[in-house]
Amino acid sequence: MCASVKYGSRGPALIPRMKTKHRIYYITLFSVVLLGLIATGMFQFWPHSIESSAEWSLDRRSVHDAPLVRIPMSSPIPERGDLSCRMHTCFDVYRCGYNPKNKIKVYIYPLQRFVDEVGVPISSTGLSREYNDLLSAISDSDFYTDDVSRACLFIPSIDVLNQNSLRIRETAQALAMLPRWDKGMNHLLFNMLPGGPPDYNTALDVPRDRALLAGGGFSTWTYRQGYDVSIPVYSPLSAEVDLPERQPGPRRYFILSSQTAIHREYRVELERLKEENGEALLLLDKCSNLSQGLASVRKRCYKGQVYDYPQILQESSFCVVLRGARLGQATLSDVLQAGCVPVIMADSYILPFSEVLDWKRASVVIPEEKLPEMYTILKSIPHRQVEEMQRQARWFWEAYFSSMKAIGMTTLQIINDRIYPYAARTYEEWNNPPVVKWTSVNSPLFLPLIPPRSPGFTAVVLTYDRIESLFRVITEISKVPSLAKLLVVWNNQNKGPPEESLWPKVAVPLKVLRTKENKLSNRFFPFDEIETEAVLAIDDDIIMLTSDELQFGYEVWREFPDRLVGYPGRLHLWDHEMGKWKYESEWTNEVSMVLTGAAFYHKYFNYLYTYKMPGDIKNWVDAHMNCEDIAMNFLVANITGKAPIKVTPRKKFKCPECTAIDGLSLDQTHMVERSECINKFASVFGTMPLKVVEHRADPVLYKDDFPEKLKSFPNIGSL
Amino acid sequence: MQARKKYVLLGLCTCCWLLLYYWGGLQDRLLGLITHRRGEVARPWPNWLDRDLLPGYADQAELQNAGGPGDSPKQRRQSWAGIYKDSRCRMDTCFDFARCQGQSGFRVYIYPPEKGERVSESYRKILTSVTESRYFTSDPREACLFVLGIDTLDRDQLSTQFVPNMDERIRGYPLWNDGRNHVIFNLYSGTWPNYTEDLGFNVGQAILAKASLNTEHFRPGFDISIPLFSKEHPQKGGERGWLVRNTVPPRRKYLLMFKGKRYLTGIGSDTRNALHHIHNGKDIVSLTTCRHGKDWEKHKDARCDHDNQEYERFDYQELLHNSTFCLVPRGRRLGSFRFLESLQAACIPVLLSNGWELPFSDVIQWNQAVVEGDERLLLQVPSTVRAVGIDRVLALRQRTQMLWEAYFSSVDKIVLTTLEIIKDRVYSHISRNKFMWNALPGGLLVLPEYSTHLAHYPFYYLNLGISPSQEFTAVIHATSPLVSQSQPIMKLLQVVSKSKYCSQIIILWNSEKPPPHRSKWPPMPVPLIITDGRRKTSSRFLPHAAIETEAVLSLDEDTVLLTSEINFAFHVWRSFPERIVGYPPRSHFWDPVKKAWGYTSKWTNEYSIVLTGAAFYHRYYHHLFSHYLPSSLRALVDRTSNCEDILMNFLVSSVTHLPPIKVAQRKQYKEMPTLQGTKMAPWANPEHFTQRQECVNTFASWFGYMPLVHSQFRLDPVLFKDHVSVLRKRYKDLERV
C-alpha cells in the first residue's frame, strides 16, 4: 500500500513530461493494477475482518473491556470445600491421561467481569497486578494449553488472592458459572490471604466444591495433604527492592524482629529476651514519628533510630517470623530474600511448598510456647549449619518465592509431580542450590554392594592387526580363574580375523565382534555379549600382566564396583607456567587416572560412555584416535566423585625390556596431545572432576615375609 | 522510449511486489483458517494495556495484620486442645510435651502384661523391640510415651486374636488419660465386608501406628503408617535385600508381575478383578486365582477355571526374583505383605492402592523407590513401566534395597523407626531433616543429638560436594602410670605431634594412678589435653567434647608408628571418611565345627577388622558407640577391659556394609614384650584371646547378623617398594618398617 501511494505522489510531477498517448496508457495500466489490488485486498480481508480486528485489539485491550457477566441472584452456590478430598477421590485423572512428556495441560478461563444483579462487582479490586502476573506466566509456560478439551487443570481468571476484597457468596456463584466447573473438578484456585476478621479462617472461605486450593496460610486442620498446595504469601517488596546476595557468615545481629504488628504478648516476651541478651537482638517496630505513606512501609524504628527495611534484614543471622492474625506472613519472603534464616513461630502452620521443600535445612521452626527459649535454641546450632541455612534460605527465595511466576510454576510442578509420580523431581533437584548441584555427586551405583565373585568378568580386547601379540594376551588372560568370557573387538575393516582354528584354545567362550568403523569408542560399546557386571578392558599388546595380578584386580574391583580399577596409573597436574592442565606419566607419588589399556570397570559405564558422554567428546576421541581412556576417567570421576584405584606395582606391560613406562608411546608429541585432551575435556565438563590419591592397592601380604605358597596372589610383579 | 521502459518496469515491479505481498498474506490467512478452525478459542493471557495500573492484591497494612488485640495467643492455644481432639488430633493438641522434658528425655514405658494375657507372636516381637531399645524405661513416671501391654495388632472381630472389651480395660488404666502420649500398634482393622479403619474401641488421643492407613483418616503429623509384616518377620538383624549386583541393562526376564487372589465381590474387587487384563503371558505376567476362602466356588465365574490353571504354572518366588517391576495392588485392606516382599526382592513396587498412606510417609520419599500408580489407570501401567529408563530402574531398584535395610528388614527397625519419628516431632529443633532419612545409611543411624548439620557426619561429603578437613585429633589411650621419660608413650607423642595434620592430642588417662602433673609431659607444638577415662575401657570411644576435628586417630600408649605412616594413613582416610583406616588387621571366620564365629590375629590373605590401636575414623563413631549401642555391650567391654576395638569394627561395618581399610605393610604395631618385662602386656595373655572369641559371638547376636566384611587388599603408597630412586618417593620411610 505504502509503495503505491508513494508512486502516486510522484506521478503528477512526472506526467507533464510524457506524451499524452503514453499518459493515457499508463493511467489505464495503473488504474487496472490498483483496482485489481484493491479487489484482492478486499477479498482477503472481507470475510475475516471482524475476527482479525478482535485479535488486534485483544493484545491492546484494557481489563475494563472484559465482558460483563451478571450473576442471577438464584445462581447456584458450590458446596463448601470437602476436607476429605484427595487426588484419587476429587480429581479426574482421566483428563490428564498418559502423556509421553509427563506434563499436565493447564487452561486459563478468559477474563470476565462478574457483577451481581444490581451491577455491583464481586470483588472490590477486580484483577490484581499479582494475579495478572501469575496468569500471564502460566500462559507463557509449557503447561499452558488454549484447548479447553485437552486441559487437565483449569484456572479461573477470578482473582481470589485476597479474601478481604471478595464478596464471598457472589464469588462462589461466579465460580459455579464457569463453563467447565463441574463441581470444581480439576480447578485450581490461588489464594494468599484467607479468612477475615475476627477469627481468620486458615483457608479461603469461598465455597468451592472440589477445587484444589493453592493457599498461603494453611493450618494443619484445613490443609488437605497431597491435594492442596501450600504457597507463600507474596511480598510486593520482592519486585521493588533488589537485595544483592550476601556471602553466608556471621552478621551484626544475631536475632532480628522486624514485624510491625506483633501481638502484645509476644512483644513483651521478645523484649524480655532483649533484656537478657542485649545487643545480639534487635527489635524493630513501626516508626511513629514518620509521616504516613509509602516511605513508612520501607522504614523500621527502634528507640527513635530509623532503619531501612528490608535492607536491615541482611544484618542479622536469624529473623523472627511470628504469626499474625493469619499464619502465612509476607515477611517470610522478605527474610528469605535477605538470606536471613527465618525463625518461624506459627503453630500448626503448613510451610510453603512443604510437600517438596525441606524446611529444616533453611529455617528453624519453634513452637510459639517456646518463644522464651528461642535464644538458647538458636545458639545451639553450629555456625557452619547457620551458614548453610542462610544460603539455603536465599536459594528458596530465588527459586520459589521471588515472583508470582516462581510461585505459580512451583505450584504447577508440584501438581504435575503428583499426576506423573514416576517422572517427579527428586529431593536434590528441589532442595539443592545450584552451587551444591554443581559440586555434589549422586552416584548411579550408590548402594554399597560387594558383588559375588562367581559371575566373573568379561575381557574385552581391542585389536587391529597385531595377531601374534593378541593371541599371547588371550592365552594369558584365559588363565585367570574368574574370567567368564572373552570378547575380541576386531577394529580392522580391511582385513578379517584369522580362521577359528588358528585361535588359541581357551576354556571360556570367545567371541570376535567385527566393527563397521575403526573407532576407539568401539571398545566401550555396551555389547549385549557382555553379560557380567565387570568388564576388563585390555589392549592387544598388554602381555606382561600375570594371572595373579588380573585375578587380584578383579577382587579389588568387587570391593569398588563403582570405580575404574586398573594397572597403568597416570596423573594430571596444573602447570602454573602455562596456566593449564598437564598430563604426567613419570614416576609419580600420586594417581588420578588409570588407563583402560588394562582396567576393570562396571558395564554401566560403557552405557554412559556410549550414550551419555557430555559434549562432543566421543566424536573428538574418534576423530583424533586418542584419549578414549582419559575420557572414560573423566566420565567415571565426574559421576561418582571418586578416584580410580591403581592395583599392584606393575609398571611394565608390553615387554620385560621396555622402558619402565610404556604407554602407547613415549615421545613428546604424544604427551602434548594427551595434555590437550585433559584441557579439552575439562572445558567440556566445565570442571576438573579427576580426584588425586596417593595410594594403590596391593594384596594384604604383598612383600611380606611369609611363605609364598600360602599367599593368595604370590605372582605380583614388582615392575 | 527509455522513460516508458523505465515506467513499465517500475510499474510491473510494484505490481509484482504488491501481489506477492497480498498473496503471501492470503496464504497465511488460509493456513490460519485451517489451523485455527475453532472460532471461539481462548488465546494466551492478554498483555493488558493497563497492566501497570492494576491494583496490588493487598496493601502493607493488610499484609502485616495482627488481628484484634483481644485474641490472646495463649488463650487460643489453650482453647485448641478442646477443639482439636480425637479425629483432629495433632501433636500440638493431643500430646503432652511436658512429659518428655524431664532429665531422662525420651523414654518409653510398656504396661506390664496381665495374668493369662495372650499376646500374638508379632506383638510380642514389637514389645521386645521396645524393651531392648535404648528408650525403654520400667518407670512410668519418667515415661514420655506409653505402649499398651494388650495386643491390639489384630482388630478383626472374626480373628482368633481379637481382644474383646478393649474400651473397658483401657479405661481401667490410671495412666490412660484419654490416650495422651500413648502409641497403639495395629496391623489389621475392620472386618468383612467393609474392612473399615475402625479399631473397635475408642483410641482417643493416642497415636496410631497402623498398617493400611487411609489418607483420609490419617492424622498428618500425628499418626504413623507402618508396613504390614508377617509373624515370621525377624526380630532383629534381618535378611539383606536380594540385590547383589547391578546388572546392565537392568531389565529382568519379566517386566511386570503379579500373582495373587482375585476378589469377585466386596471391597478391593474393582482392582483385583481387572488385573488379568494386563497379562500378556510374555513379559507381563499377571495371574489371579479365585480359589480362596471357603465358598469360592459359589461366586465362581467363567474365567476362574482357566485362571486357576494358569496360576499354577508360575512360582511366586521365581517371579519375584525375575521381574523388574512388581504390582502391589490393594487387597481387602490397602496395604499387603506383597509390599515388603517386593521391596526386599528389589522388584520395584508398582502401587495400585488409592488413598494408602505409605509406610513412614512422614520421612521417606517414596517416589524415589516405587512407582505410584493409580487404580483408575490400571491399563496405563504397562506403558508407564515400559517408559521408565534404565538409569531410573537402576536408581529405583537400589533405593528399594536401601529402604528395606534401613527401615523394614526387622521388627526392631520398624518399631525403632516409629519411635524415632515420634521423637523427632517431640524435639523438633534437634531432629533429622528429610535428607538424613533418605540418604544412606538411613535415619536410624543418624543421631541428631550429635549434630543437625550434614557436614558433621561421615556419610554425606560426596552428596554435599565437600571433602573432610585437613586436620586430625590423636586420642591416646594410656593405662600404665608414667614412670620414665623413655616410656613408649613419650616416643609416640613425639611422632604424632610431628605430623603436620595433627591439630591436637588427647591423652585418655585410664591408669590406676592419678595423671601426672603437666610438667611431666614433654612440650608439644600442638595442644595436649589430658582427660580422665575413669578406668573404663569403653571411655576411649566417649564422644569427648574436646575432639574438634572430624578425623580421630586412635592410639594405644605403646603403639609404634612413624610420622609418615600416620600422614599416609590420614591421606587414605580422607578418601574413605566413613570407614576405619588403620594398621593392625585382624580377621573373623565361621567355625563350622563349633558352629560359632572365630577370631584370629594370624597373618592371612584377608582381614575384616582393623584394630583401633592405630587407626583413623570419623569422630561421629564415638557418638554412635556411646549412644547407639546398648549399654549391655559397653558394660561387657568395661567388665573384661577388652573387645572395645572389635565392637567399634562391628559398629562401623554395620553402618557402611563395607570392610575397614588396612594401610601399608605394618602389622605388628607394638614392640614385642621383652623377657625382662615383669608384667605381661594384657593382649599377650591367652585368656584375653578367648575373651575376644566370645565377644565376636556376643556382638553378632546383638546385631542379629555378622556385619563384618572381608577385604583382600591393603593400600600402599603409589611407589611403595618400587625400584626407583628413594628420592622420588614421598613415603620412603614406610619401606624401612
Coordinates of C-alpha atoms in Angstrom, one line a residue, chain B residues 55-229:
Chain B
P55 CA -4.0 -2.6 42.0
G56 CA -1.8 -4.7 44.2
Y57 CA -3.6 -7.7 45.8
A58 CA -3.1 -6.3 49.3
D59 CA -1.5 -3.3 50.9
Q60 CA 1.1 -3.4 53.6
A61 CA -1.3 -2.9 56.5
E62 CA -3.2 -5.9 55.3
L63 CA -0.1 -8.0 55.0
Q64 CA 1.1 -7.1 58.5
N65 CA -2.3 -7.7 60.0
A66 CA -2.0 -8.8 63.6
G67 CA -5.7 -9.3 64.3
G68 CA -7.6 -7.9 67.1
P69 CA -5.9 -7.1 70.4
G70 CA -8.3 -9.3 72.4
D71 CA -7.2 -12.5 70.8
S72 CA -4.5 -13.7 73.1
P73 CA -2.2 -16.3 71.6
K74 CA -2.0 -18.1 74.9
Q75 CA -5.8 -18.4 75.2
R76 CA -6.0 -19.5 71.6
R77 CA -3.5 -22.3 72.2
Q78 CA -5.4 -23.4 75.3
S79 CA -8.7 -23.5 73.5
W80 CA -7.3 -25.6 70.7
A81 CA -6.8 -28.6 73.0
G82 CA -10.6 -28.6 73.5
I83 CA -11.5 -28.3 69.8
Y84 CA -8.9 -30.4 68.0
K85 CA -9.0 -33.8 69.5
D86 CA -9.8 -37.4 68.5
S87 CA -10.0 -37.5 64.7
R88 CA -8.5 -34.0 64.5
C89 CA -5.6 -34.7 66.8
R90 CA -2.2 -33.2 66.2
M91 CA 0.9 -33.2 68.3
D92 CA 0.2 -29.6 69.4
T93 CA -3.2 -30.5 70.8
C94 CA -3.1 -34.2 71.8
F95 CA 0.4 -34.8 73.1
D96 CA 1.8 -33.8 76.4
F97 CA 5.2 -32.5 75.6
A98 CA 5.9 -31.7 79.3
R99 CA 6.2 -35.4 79.9
C100 CA 9.3 -35.6 77.7
Q101 CA 11.1 -32.6 79.0
G102 CA 12.5 -34.3 82.1
Q103 CA 16.0 -35.3 82.8
S104 CA 15.6 -38.8 81.4
G105 CA 14.5 -37.4 78.0
F106 CA 12.6 -39.6 75.6
R107 CA 11.5 -42.8 77.5
V108 CA 9.0 -45.4 76.6
Y109 CA 7.0 -47.4 79.1
I110 CA 5.2 -50.7 78.5
Y111 CA 2.2 -51.6 80.6
P112 CA 3.0 -54.9 82.4
P113 CA 1.2 -57.9 80.9
E114 CA -1.8 -59.0 82.8
K115 CA -2.1 -62.6 84.1
G116 CA -3.3 -65.1 81.5
E117 CA -3.0 -62.4 78.8
R118 CA -2.2 -64.0 75.4
V119 CA -0.1 -61.9 73.1
S120 CA 0.4 -62.7 69.4
E121 CA 3.8 -63.6 68.0
S122 CA 4.1 -60.3 66.2
Y123 CA 3.0 -58.2 69.1
R124 CA 5.5 -60.0 71.4
K125 CA 8.2 -59.0 68.9
I126 CA 7.1 -55.4 69.0
L127 CA 7.2 -55.4 72.8
T128 CA 10.6 -57.0 72.8
S129 CA 11.9 -54.4 70.4
V130 CA 10.7 -51.6 72.6
T131 CA 12.1 -53.3 75.7
E132 CA 15.5 -53.7 74.2
S133 CA 15.6 -50.3 72.7
R134 CA 17.7 -47.5 74.3
Y135 CA 14.5 -45.6 75.1
F136 CA 12.9 -48.2 77.3
T137 CA 12.0 -47.4 80.9
S138 CA 10.3 -49.5 83.5
D139 CA 9.3 -46.4 85.5
P140 CA 6.0 -44.9 84.2
R141 CA 6.8 -41.6 86.0
E142 CA 9.7 -40.8 83.7
A143 CA 8.0 -42.1 80.6
C144 CA 7.2 -39.8 77.7
L145 CA 5.4 -42.4 75.6
F146 CA 3.3 -45.4 76.6
V147 CA 2.8 -48.7 74.9
L148 CA -0.1 -51.0 75.8
G149 CA 0.5 -54.5 77.0
I150 CA -2.7 -55.6 75.4
D151 CA -2.3 -57.0 71.9
T152 CA -4.0 -54.5 69.5
L153 CA -2.5 -55.8 66.3
D154 CA -5.5 -57.7 65.0
R155 CA -8.8 -55.9 65.4
D156 CA -10.7 -58.1 63.1
Q157 CA -13.6 -59.3 65.1
L158 CA -13.6 -62.6 63.3
S159 CA -9.9 -63.2 64.2
T160 CA -8.9 -65.6 66.9
Q161 CA -6.5 -63.0 68.2
F162 CA -9.2 -60.4 68.7
V163 CA -9.2 -59.0 72.2
P164 CA -12.7 -58.0 73.4
N165 CA -13.7 -55.4 75.9
M166 CA -10.9 -53.1 75.0
D167 CA -12.7 -49.9 76.0
E168 CA -13.4 -51.2 79.5
R169 CA -9.9 -52.5 80.0
I170 CA -8.2 -49.3 78.8
R171 CA -10.4 -47.1 80.9
G172 CA -9.1 -49.1 83.9
Y173 CA -5.6 -47.8 83.3
P174 CA -4.8 -44.9 85.6
L175 CA -2.3 -43.5 83.1
W176 CA -4.5 -43.8 80.1
N177 CA -5.6 -40.1 80.2
D178 CA -7.7 -40.4 77.1
G179 CA -4.8 -41.9 75.2
R180 CA -2.5 -39.0 75.5
N181 CA 1.1 -39.9 74.9
H182 CA 0.1 -43.5 74.0
V183 CA 1.0 -45.2 70.9
I184 CA -1.2 -48.0 69.6
F185 CA 0.2 -50.6 67.2
N186 CA -2.2 -52.1 64.7
L187 CA -1.9 -54.3 61.6
Y188 CA -5.5 -55.3 60.8
S189 CA -8.6 -53.2 61.4
G190 CA -12.2 -53.8 60.4
T191 CA -13.7 -56.9 59.1
W192 CA -15.7 -58.4 56.2
P193 CA -17.2 -56.9 54.2
N194 CA -16.1 -53.2 54.6
Y195 CA -12.8 -53.5 56.4
T196 CA -13.2 -50.1 58.0
E197 CA -10.4 -48.3 59.7
D198 CA -12.3 -48.6 63.0
L199 CA -10.3 -50.4 65.7
G200 CA -13.4 -51.4 67.6
F201 CA -12.5 -49.2 70.6
N202 CA -12.0 -45.6 71.3
V203 CA -8.4 -44.7 70.7
G204 CA -9.0 -41.2 71.9
Q205 CA -5.9 -39.1 71.7
A206 CA -3.4 -42.0 71.2
I207 CA -1.1 -42.0 68.3
L208 CA -1.9 -44.8 65.9
A209 CA 1.0 -46.8 64.4
K210 CA -1.1 -48.6 61.9
A211 CA -0.8 -50.6 58.7
S212 CA -3.0 -49.9 55.7
L213 CA -3.8 -46.4 56.9
N214 CA -6.0 -44.4 54.6
T215 CA -5.0 -40.8 53.9
E216 CA -8.5 -39.6 54.8
H217 CA -8.4 -41.0 58.3
F218 CA -4.7 -40.4 58.8
R219 CA -4.0 -37.5 61.2
P220 CA -1.0 -35.9 59.5
G221 CA 2.0 -35.3 61.7
F222 CA 0.4 -37.5 64.4
D223 CA -0.4 -41.0 63.2
I224 CA 2.3 -43.2 61.7
S225 CA 1.7 -45.6 58.9
I226 CA 3.7 -48.8 59.4
P227 CA 4.1 -51.6 56.9
L228 CA 2.2 -54.9 57.2
F229 CA 4.6 -57.6 58.3

